[in-house]
CSV table of C-alpha atoms and ligand atoms in Angstrom, one decimal:
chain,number,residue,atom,x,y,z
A,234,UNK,CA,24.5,10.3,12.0
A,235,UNK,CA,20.8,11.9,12.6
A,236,UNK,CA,21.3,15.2,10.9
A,237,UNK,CA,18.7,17.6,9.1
A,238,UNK,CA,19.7,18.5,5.8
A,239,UNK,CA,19.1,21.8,4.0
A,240,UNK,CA,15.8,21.1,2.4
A,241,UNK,CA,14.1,20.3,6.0
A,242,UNK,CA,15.3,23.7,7.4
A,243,UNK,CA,14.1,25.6,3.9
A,244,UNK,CA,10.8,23.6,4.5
A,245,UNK,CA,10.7,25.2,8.4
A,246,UNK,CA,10.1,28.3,7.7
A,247,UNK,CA,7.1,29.3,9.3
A,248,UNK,CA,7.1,32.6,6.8
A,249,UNK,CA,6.6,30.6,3.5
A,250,UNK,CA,4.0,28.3,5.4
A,251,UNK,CA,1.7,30.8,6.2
A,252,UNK,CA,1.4,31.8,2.5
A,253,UNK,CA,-2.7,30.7,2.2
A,254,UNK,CA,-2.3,31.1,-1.7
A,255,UNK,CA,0.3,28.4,-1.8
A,256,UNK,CA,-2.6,25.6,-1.0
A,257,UNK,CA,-3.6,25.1,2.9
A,258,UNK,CA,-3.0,26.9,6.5
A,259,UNK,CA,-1.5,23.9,8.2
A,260,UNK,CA,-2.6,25.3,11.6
A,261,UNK,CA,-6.4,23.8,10.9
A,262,UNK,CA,-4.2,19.9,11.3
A,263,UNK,CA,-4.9,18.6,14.6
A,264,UNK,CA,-2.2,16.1,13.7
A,265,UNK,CA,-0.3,17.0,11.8
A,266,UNK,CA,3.0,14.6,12.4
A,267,UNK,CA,3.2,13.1,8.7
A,268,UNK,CA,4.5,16.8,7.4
A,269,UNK,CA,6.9,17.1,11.2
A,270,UNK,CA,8.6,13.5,9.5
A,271,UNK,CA,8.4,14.5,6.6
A,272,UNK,CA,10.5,17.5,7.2
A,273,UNK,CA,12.9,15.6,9.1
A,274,UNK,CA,11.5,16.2,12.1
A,275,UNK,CA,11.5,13.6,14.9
A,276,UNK,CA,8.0,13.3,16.2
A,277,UNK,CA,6.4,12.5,19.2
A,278,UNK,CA,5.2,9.2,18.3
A,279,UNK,CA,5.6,7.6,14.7
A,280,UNK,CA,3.6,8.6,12.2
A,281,UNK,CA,1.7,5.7,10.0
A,282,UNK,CA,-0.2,5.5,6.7
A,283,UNK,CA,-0.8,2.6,4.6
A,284,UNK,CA,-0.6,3.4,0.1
A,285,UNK,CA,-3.4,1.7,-0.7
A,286,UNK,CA,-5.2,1.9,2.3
A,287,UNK,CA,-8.3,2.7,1.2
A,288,UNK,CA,-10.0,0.1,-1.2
A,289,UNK,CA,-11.2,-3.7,-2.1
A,290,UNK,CA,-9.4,-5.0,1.9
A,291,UNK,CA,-11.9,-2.8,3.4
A,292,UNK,CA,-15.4,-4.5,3.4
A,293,UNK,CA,-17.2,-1.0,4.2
A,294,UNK,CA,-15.3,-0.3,0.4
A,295,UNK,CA,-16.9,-2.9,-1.3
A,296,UNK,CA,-20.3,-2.4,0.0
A,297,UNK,CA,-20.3,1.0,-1.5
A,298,UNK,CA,-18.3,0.5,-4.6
A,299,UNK,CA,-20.1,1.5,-7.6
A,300,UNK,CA,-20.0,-1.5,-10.5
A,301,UNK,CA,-18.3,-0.7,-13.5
A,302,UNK,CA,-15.0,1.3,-14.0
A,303,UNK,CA,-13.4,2.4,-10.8
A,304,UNK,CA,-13.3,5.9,-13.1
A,305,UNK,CA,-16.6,6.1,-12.7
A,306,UNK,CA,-16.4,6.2,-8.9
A,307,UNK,CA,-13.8,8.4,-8.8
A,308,UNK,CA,-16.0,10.8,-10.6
A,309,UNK,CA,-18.4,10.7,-7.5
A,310,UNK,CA,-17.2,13.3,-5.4
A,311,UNK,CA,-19.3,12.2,-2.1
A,312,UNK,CA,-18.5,8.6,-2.7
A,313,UNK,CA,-14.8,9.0,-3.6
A,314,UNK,CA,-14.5,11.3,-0.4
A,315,UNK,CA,-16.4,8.5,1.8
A,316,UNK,CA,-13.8,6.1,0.6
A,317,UNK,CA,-10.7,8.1,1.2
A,318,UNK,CA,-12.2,8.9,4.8
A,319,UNK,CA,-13.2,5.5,5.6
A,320,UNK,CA,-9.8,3.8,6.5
A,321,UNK,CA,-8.5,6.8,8.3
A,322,UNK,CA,-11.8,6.0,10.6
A,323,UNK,CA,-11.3,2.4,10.8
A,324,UNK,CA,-7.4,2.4,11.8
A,325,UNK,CA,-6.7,5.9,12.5
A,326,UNK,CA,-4.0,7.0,10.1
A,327,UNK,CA,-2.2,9.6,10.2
A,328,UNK,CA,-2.9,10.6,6.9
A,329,UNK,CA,-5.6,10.5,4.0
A,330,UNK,CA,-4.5,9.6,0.4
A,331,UNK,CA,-7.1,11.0,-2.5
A,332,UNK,CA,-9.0,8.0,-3.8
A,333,UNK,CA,-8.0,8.5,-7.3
A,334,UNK,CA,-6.0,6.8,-9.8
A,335,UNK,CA,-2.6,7.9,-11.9
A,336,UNK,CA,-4.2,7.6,-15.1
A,337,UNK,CA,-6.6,9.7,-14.3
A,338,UNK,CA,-5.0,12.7,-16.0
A,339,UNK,CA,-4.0,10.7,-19.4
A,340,UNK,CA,-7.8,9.7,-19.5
A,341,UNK,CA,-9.0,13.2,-18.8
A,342,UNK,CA,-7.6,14.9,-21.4
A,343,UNK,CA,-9.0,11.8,-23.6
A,344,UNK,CA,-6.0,9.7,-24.5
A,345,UNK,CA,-7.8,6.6,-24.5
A,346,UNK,CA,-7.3,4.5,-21.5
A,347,UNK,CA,-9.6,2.9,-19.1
A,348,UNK,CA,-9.2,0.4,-16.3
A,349,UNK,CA,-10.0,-3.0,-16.1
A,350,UNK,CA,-10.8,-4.2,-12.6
A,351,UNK,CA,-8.6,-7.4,-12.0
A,352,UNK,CA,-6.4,-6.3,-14.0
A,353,UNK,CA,-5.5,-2.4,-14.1
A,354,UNK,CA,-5.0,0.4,-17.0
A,355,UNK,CA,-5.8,-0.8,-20.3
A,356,UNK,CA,-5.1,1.5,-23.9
A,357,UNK,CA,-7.0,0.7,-26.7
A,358,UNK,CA,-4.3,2.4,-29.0
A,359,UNK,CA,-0.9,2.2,-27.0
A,360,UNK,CA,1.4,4.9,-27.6
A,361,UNK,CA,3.5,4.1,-31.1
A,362,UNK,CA,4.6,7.6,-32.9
A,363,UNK,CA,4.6,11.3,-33.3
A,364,UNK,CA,1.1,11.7,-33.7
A,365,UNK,CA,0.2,10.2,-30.9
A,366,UNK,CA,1.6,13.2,-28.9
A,367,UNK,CA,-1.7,14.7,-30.0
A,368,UNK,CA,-3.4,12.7,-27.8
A,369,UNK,CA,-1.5,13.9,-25.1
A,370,UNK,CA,-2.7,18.0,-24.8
A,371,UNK,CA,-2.2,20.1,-21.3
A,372,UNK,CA,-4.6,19.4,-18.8
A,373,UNK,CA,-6.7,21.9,-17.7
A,374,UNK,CA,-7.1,20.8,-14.2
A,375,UNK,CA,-10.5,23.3,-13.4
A,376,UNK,CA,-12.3,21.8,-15.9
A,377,UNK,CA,-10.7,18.0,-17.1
A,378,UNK,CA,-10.5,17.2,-13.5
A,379,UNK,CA,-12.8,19.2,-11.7
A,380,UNK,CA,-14.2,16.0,-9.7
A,381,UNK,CA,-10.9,15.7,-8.0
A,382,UNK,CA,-10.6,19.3,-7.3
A,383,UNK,CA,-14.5,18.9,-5.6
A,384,UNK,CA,-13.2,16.1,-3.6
A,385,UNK,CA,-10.2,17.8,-2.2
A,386,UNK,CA,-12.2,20.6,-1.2
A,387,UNK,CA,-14.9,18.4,0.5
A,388,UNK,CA,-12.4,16.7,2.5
A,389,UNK,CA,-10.2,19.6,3.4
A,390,UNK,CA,-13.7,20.2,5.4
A,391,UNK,CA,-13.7,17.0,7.3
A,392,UNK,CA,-10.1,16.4,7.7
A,393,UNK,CA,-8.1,17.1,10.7
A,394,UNK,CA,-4.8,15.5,9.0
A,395,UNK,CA,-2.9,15.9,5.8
A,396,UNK,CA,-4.3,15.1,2.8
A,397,UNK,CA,-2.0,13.3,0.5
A,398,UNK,CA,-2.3,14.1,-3.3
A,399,UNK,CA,-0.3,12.1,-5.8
A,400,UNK,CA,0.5,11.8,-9.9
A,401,UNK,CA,2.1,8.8,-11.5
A,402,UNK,CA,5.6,9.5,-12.3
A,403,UNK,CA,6.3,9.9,-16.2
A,404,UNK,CA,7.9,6.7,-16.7
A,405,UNK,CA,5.2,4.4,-14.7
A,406,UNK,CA,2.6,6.2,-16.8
A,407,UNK,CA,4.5,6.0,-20.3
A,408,UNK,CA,4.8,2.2,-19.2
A,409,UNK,CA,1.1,1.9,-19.7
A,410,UNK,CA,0.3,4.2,-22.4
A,411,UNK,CA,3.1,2.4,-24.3
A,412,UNK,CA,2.6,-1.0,-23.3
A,413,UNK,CA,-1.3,-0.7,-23.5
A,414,UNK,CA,-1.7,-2.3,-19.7
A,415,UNK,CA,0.2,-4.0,-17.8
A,416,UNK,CA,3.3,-6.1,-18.3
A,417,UNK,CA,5.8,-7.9,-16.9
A,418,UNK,CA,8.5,-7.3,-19.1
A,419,UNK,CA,8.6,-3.6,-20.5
A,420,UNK,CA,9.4,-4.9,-24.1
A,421,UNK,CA,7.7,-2.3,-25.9
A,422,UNK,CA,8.4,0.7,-23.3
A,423,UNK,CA,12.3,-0.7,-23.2
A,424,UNK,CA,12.4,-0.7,-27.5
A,425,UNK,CA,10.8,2.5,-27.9
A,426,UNK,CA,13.1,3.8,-25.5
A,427,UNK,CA,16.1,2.5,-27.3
A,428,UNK,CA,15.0,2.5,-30.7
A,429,UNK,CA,13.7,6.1,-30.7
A,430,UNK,CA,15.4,8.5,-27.7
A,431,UNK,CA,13.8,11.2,-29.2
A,432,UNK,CA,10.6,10.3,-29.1
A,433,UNK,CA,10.5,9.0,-25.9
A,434,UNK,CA,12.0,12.1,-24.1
A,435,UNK,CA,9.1,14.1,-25.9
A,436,UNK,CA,6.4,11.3,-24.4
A,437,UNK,CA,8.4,11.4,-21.2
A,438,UNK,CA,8.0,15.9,-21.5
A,439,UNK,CA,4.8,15.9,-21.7
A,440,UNK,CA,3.5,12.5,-18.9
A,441,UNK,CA,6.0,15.4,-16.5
A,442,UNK,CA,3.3,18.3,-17.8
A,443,UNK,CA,0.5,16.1,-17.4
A,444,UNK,CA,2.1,15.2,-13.6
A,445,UNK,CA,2.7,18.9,-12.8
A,446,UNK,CA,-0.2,20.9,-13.4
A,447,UNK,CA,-2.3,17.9,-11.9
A,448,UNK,CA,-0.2,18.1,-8.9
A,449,UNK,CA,-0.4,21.8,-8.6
A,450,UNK,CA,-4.0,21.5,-9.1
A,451,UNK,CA,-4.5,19.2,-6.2
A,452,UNK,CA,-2.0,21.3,-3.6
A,453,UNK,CA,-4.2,24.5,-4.5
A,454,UNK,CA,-7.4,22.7,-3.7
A,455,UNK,CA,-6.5,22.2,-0.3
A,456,UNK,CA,-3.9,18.5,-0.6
A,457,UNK,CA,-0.9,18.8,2.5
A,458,UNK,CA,1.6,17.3,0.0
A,459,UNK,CA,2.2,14.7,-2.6
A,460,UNK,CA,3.3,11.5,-3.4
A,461,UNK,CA,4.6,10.7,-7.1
A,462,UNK,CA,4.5,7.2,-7.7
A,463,UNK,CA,7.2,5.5,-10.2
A,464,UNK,CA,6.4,1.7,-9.2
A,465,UNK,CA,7.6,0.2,-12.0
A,466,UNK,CA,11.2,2.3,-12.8
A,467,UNK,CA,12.7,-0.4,-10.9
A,468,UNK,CA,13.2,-2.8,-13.9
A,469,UNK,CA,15.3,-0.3,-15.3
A,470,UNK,CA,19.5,0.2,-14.9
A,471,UNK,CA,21.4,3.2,-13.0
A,472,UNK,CA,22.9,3.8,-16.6
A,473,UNK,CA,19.6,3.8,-18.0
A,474,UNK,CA,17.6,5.8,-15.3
A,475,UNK,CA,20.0,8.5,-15.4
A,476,UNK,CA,19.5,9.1,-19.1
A,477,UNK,CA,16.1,8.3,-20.0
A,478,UNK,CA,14.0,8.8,-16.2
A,479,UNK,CA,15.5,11.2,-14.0
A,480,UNK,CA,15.6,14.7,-15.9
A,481,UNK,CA,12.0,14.2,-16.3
A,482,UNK,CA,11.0,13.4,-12.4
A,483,UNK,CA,13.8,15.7,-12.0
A,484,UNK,CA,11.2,18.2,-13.8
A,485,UNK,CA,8.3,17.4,-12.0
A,486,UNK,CA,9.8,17.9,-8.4
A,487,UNK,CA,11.8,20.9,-9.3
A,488,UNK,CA,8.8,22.8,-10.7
A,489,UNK,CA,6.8,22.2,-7.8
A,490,UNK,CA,9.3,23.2,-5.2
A,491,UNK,CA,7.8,26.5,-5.0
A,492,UNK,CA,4.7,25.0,-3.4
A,493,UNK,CA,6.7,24.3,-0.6
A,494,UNK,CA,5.1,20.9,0.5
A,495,UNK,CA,6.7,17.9,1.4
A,496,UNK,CA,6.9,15.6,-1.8
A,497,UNK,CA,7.5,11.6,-1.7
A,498,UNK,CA,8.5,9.7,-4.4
A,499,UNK,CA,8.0,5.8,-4.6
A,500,UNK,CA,8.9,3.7,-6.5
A,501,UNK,CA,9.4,-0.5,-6.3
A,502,UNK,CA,12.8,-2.1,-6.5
A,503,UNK,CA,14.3,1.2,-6.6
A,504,UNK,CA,17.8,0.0,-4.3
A,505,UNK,CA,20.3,0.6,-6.7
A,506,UNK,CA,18.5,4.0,-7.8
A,507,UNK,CA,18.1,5.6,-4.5
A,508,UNK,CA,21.6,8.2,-4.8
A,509,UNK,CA,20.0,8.9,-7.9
A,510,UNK,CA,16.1,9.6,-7.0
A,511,UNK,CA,17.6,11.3,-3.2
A,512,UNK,CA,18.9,14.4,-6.1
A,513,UNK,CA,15.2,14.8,-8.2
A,514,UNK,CA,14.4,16.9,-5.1
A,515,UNK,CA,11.8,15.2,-3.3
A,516,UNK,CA,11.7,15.8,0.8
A,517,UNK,CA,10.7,11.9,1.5
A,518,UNK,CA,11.7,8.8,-0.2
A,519,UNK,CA,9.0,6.2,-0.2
A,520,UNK,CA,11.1,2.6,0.3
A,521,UNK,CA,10.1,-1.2,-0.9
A,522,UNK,CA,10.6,-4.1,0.9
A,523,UNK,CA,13.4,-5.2,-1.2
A,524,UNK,CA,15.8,-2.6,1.0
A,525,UNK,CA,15.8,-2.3,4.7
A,526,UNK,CA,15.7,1.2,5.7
A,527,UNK,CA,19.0,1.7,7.8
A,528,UNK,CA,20.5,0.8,4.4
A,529,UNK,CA,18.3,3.3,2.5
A,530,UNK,CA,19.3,5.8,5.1
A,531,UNK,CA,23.4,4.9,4.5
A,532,UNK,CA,22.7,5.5,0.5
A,533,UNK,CA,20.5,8.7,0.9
A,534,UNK,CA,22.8,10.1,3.8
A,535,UNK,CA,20.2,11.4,5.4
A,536,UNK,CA,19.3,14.1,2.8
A,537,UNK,CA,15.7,13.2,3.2
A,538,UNK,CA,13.3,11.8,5.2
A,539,UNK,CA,12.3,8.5,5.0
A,540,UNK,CA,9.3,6.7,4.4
A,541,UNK,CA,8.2,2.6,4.5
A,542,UNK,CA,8.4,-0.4,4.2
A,543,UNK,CA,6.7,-3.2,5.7
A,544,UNK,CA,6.2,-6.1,3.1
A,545,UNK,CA,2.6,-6.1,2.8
A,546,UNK,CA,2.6,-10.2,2.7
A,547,UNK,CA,2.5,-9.9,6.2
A,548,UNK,CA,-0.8,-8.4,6.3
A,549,UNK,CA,-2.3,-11.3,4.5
A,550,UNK,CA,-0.2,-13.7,6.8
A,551,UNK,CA,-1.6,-12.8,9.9
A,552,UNK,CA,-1.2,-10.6,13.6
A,553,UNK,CA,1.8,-12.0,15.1
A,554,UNK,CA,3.9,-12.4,12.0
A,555,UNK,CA,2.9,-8.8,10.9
A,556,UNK,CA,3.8,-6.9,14.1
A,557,UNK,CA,7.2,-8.8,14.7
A,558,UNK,CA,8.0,-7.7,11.1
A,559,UNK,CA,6.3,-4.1,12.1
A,560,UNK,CA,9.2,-4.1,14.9
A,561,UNK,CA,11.8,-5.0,12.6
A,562,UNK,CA,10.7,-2.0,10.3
A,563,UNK,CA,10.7,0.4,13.1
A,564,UNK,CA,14.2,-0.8,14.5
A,565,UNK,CA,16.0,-0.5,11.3
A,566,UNK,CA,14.4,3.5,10.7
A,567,UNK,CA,16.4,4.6,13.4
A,568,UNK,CA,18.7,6.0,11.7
A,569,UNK,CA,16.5,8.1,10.0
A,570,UNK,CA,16.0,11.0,12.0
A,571,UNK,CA,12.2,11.9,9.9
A,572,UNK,CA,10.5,8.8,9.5
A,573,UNK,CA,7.0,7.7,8.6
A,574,UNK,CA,6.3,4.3,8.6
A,575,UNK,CA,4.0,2.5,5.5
A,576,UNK,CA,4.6,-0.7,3.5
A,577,UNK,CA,6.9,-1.4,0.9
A,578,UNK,CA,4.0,-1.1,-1.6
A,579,UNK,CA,0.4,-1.2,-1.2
A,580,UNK,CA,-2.3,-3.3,0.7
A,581,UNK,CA,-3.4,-6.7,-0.4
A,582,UNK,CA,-6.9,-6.8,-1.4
A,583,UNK,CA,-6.8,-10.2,1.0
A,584,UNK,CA,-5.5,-8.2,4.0
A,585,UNK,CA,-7.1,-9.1,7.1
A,586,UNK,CA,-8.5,-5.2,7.9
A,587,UNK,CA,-7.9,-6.2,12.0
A,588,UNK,CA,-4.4,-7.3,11.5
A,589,UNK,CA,-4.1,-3.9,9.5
A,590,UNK,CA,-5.4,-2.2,12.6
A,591,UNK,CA,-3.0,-3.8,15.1
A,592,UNK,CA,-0.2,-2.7,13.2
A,593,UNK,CA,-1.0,1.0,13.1
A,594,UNK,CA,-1.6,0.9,17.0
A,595,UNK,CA,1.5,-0.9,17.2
A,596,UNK,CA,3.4,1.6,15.5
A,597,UNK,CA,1.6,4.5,17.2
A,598,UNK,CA,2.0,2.7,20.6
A,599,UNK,CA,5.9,1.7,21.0
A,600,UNK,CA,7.3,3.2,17.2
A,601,UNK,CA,9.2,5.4,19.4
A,602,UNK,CA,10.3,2.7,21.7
A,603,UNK,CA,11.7,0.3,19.3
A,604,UNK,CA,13.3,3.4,17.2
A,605,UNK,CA,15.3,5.1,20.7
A,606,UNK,CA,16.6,1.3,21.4
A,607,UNK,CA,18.2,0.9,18.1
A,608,UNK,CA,19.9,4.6,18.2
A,609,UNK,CA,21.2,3.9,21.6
A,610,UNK,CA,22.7,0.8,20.2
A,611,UNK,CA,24.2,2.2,17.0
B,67,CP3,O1,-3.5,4.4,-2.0
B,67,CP3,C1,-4.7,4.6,-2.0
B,67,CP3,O2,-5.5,4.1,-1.2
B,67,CP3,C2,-5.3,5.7,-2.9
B,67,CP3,C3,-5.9,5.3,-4.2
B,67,CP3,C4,-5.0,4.8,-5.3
B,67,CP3,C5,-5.6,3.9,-6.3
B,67,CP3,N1,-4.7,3.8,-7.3
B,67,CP3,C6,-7.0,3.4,-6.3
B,67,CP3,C7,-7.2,2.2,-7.0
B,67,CP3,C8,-3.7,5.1,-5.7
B,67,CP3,C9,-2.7,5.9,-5.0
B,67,CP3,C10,-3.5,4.4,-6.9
B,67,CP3,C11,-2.3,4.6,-7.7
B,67,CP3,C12,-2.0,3.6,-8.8
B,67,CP3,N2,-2.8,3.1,-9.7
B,67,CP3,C13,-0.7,3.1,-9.0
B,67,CP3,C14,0.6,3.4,-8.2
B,67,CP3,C15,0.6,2.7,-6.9
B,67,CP3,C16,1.0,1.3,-7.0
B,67,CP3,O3,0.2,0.5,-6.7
B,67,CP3,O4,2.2,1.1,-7.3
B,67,CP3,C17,-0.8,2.2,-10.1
B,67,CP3,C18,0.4,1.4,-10.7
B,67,CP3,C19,-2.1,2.3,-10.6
B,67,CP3,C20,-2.7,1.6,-11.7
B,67,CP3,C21,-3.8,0.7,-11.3
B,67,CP3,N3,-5.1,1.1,-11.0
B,67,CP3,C22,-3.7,-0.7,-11.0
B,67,CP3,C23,-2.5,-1.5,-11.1
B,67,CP3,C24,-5.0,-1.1,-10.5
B,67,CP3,C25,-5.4,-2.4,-9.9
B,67,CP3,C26,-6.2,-3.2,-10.9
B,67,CP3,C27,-6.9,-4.3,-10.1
B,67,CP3,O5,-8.2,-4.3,-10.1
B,67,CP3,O6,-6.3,-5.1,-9.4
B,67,CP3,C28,-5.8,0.1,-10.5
B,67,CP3,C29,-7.2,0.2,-10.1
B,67,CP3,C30,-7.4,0.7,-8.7
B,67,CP3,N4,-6.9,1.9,-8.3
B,67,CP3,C31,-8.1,0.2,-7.6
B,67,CP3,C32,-8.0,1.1,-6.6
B,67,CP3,C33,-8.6,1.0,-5.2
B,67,CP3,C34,-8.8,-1.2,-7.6
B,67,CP3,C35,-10.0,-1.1,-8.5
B,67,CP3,C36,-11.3,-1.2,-8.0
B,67,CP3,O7,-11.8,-1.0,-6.9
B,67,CP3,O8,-12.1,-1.7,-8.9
């Protein structure tokens, strides 16, 4: 059934919109179809952006890439805006996402973490007790971040489309600070979890503070709306989700609400999670691969608007393979009455950037198409 629910229509109201203070007048967009989906709207042709769109596929990224920490870069406002522009000039998204990172605000208020390139966020202390808490103070946005707030602004300038924001999720940041970089396994983040509760809701408090007032931060600059990412929360059980992960998204999305944005949360291998994560109160879910969309839609009952999830394998694989899996994708959204189409999680750094191209045309060109044939058929 292709119904709005409740949250789209309290997100229409052209009254709350208009409140400047709130972040930015939405009536400077030329396009501005991302927010329409993302409010359940159906639009006039699909909306597309890629997570990970900008960075190493694009050559134009590595030719300006400063050596050394991609922090360092990020603390370049005119090159970290150059790079968030460059792929919505190259395949004309419908969106821009904030070259940044989500451990930016952890290593801004000086927890100790750095990233390593080939390999991602690395600690040097990983989160163990109490007193590492202290290590974990409010973020002061205007000052601890102010390089992200200067690139906001500078883009809001050029930008004629939304500019998406973001924050890791508590639980995908705690994975690292606890783990002290990546892993395949969660040992450490799954025993302190289970070993000490306590301590791991007070971690999991304050990664939601750190989330929030970046967040808010970034929507008063001048971002269109956010995504939070949990990638990793799918190793985790329903059981254990509900108890240790949800009150603290929960949290994060409920605190913001006032801000009246759309807000997408992703997350990887998140099936069996979605009736949970549809009640955190985000507008837009953000599916993986691992799901196909009309059965996203079936779980989420149409609560929220949709967002996903091409396997991005098939950008490395090449043009034909990638657009008759780009058809697929759009065929299977139908259902979803707001519906913006991205990959189940984010570009390839060996993405071929034409093949990349093709699909966004594609979608942009028969989107529509492929999505009225499949609801006609339903
Ligand atoms: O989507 C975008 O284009 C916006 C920019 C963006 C980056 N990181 C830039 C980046 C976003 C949204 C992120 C989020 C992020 N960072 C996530 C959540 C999204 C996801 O992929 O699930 C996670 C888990 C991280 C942590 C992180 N940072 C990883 C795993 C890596 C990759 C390490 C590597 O070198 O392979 C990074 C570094 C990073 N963040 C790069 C980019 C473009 C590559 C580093 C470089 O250019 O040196």
């Amino acid at each position: 059934m292709r119904t709005a629910g409740l949250r789209y229509l309290f997100h229409e109201s052209p009254k709350l919109l208009s409140k400047r203070e709130k972040g930015r007048d939405l009536s400077q967009l030329k396009n501005d179809l991302v927010i329409r989906a993302a409010r359940g709207e159906a639009t006039p042709t699909v909306p597309v952006w890629l997570m990970r769109q900008a960075g190493r596929s694009l050559p134009e990224y590595r030719a300006i890439r400063k050596r050394g920490s991609i922090l360092d870069t990020i603390q370049d406002v005119q090159l970290s805006a150059e790079i968030t522009l460059q792929p919505v000039k190259r395949y004309g998204v419908d969106a821009a996402i904030l070259y940044s990172d989500i451990i930016v605000p952890a290593f801004a208020v000086g927890f100790g973490i750095e990233v390593v390139a080939g390999k991602g966020p690395v600690v040097a202390e990983p989160f163990k007790s109490e007193e590492d808490l202290k290590r974990l103070r409010d973020l002061e946005p205007e000052t601890d971040t102010a390089y992200v707030l200067e690139t906001i602004k500078v883009l809001v300038e050029e930008l004629d489309i939304p500019l998406i924001g973001f924050a890791g999720a508590p639980f995908t940041v705690a994975s690292y600070l606890v783990e002290g970089g990546p892993s395949k396994t969660y040992v450490k983040t799954k025993a302190l979890m289970r070993s000490n509760p306590k301590l791991w809701h007070k971690l999991m408090k304050r990664l939601a503070r750190l989330a929030i007032s970046s967040l808010e931060s970034q929507i008063k600059a001048g971002a269109t709306m956010f995504q939070l990412f949990d990638s990793w929360v799918g190793v985790l059980s329903p059981a254990e989700y509900r108890e240790m992960v949800a009150p603290h998204t929960r949290e994060v999305f409920q605190t913001l609400a006032g801000l009246e944005v759309p807000t997408v949360h992703f997350g990887v291998g998140t099936g069996l999670l979605l009736d949970q994560i549809v009640d955190t109160g985000c507008t837009v879910i953000g599916i993986d691969d691992r799901i196909s969309l009309d059965e996203a839609h079936r779980i989420t009952g149409g609560k929220v608007a949709l967002q996903g999830n091409l396997d991005p394998v098939n950008l490395v694989i090449g043009h034909d393979v990638a657009l008759r899996e780009s058809k697929k994708v759009l065929l299977a959204s139908a259902s979803s009455l707001g519906y913006i189409f991205n990959l189940g999680h984010g570009v390839l750094p060996e993405s071929d950037p034409q093949v990349i191209k093709a699909v966004v045309d594609f979608v942009h060109e028969y989107g529509n198409e492929f999505r009225r044939g499949a609801a006609a058929q339903e």
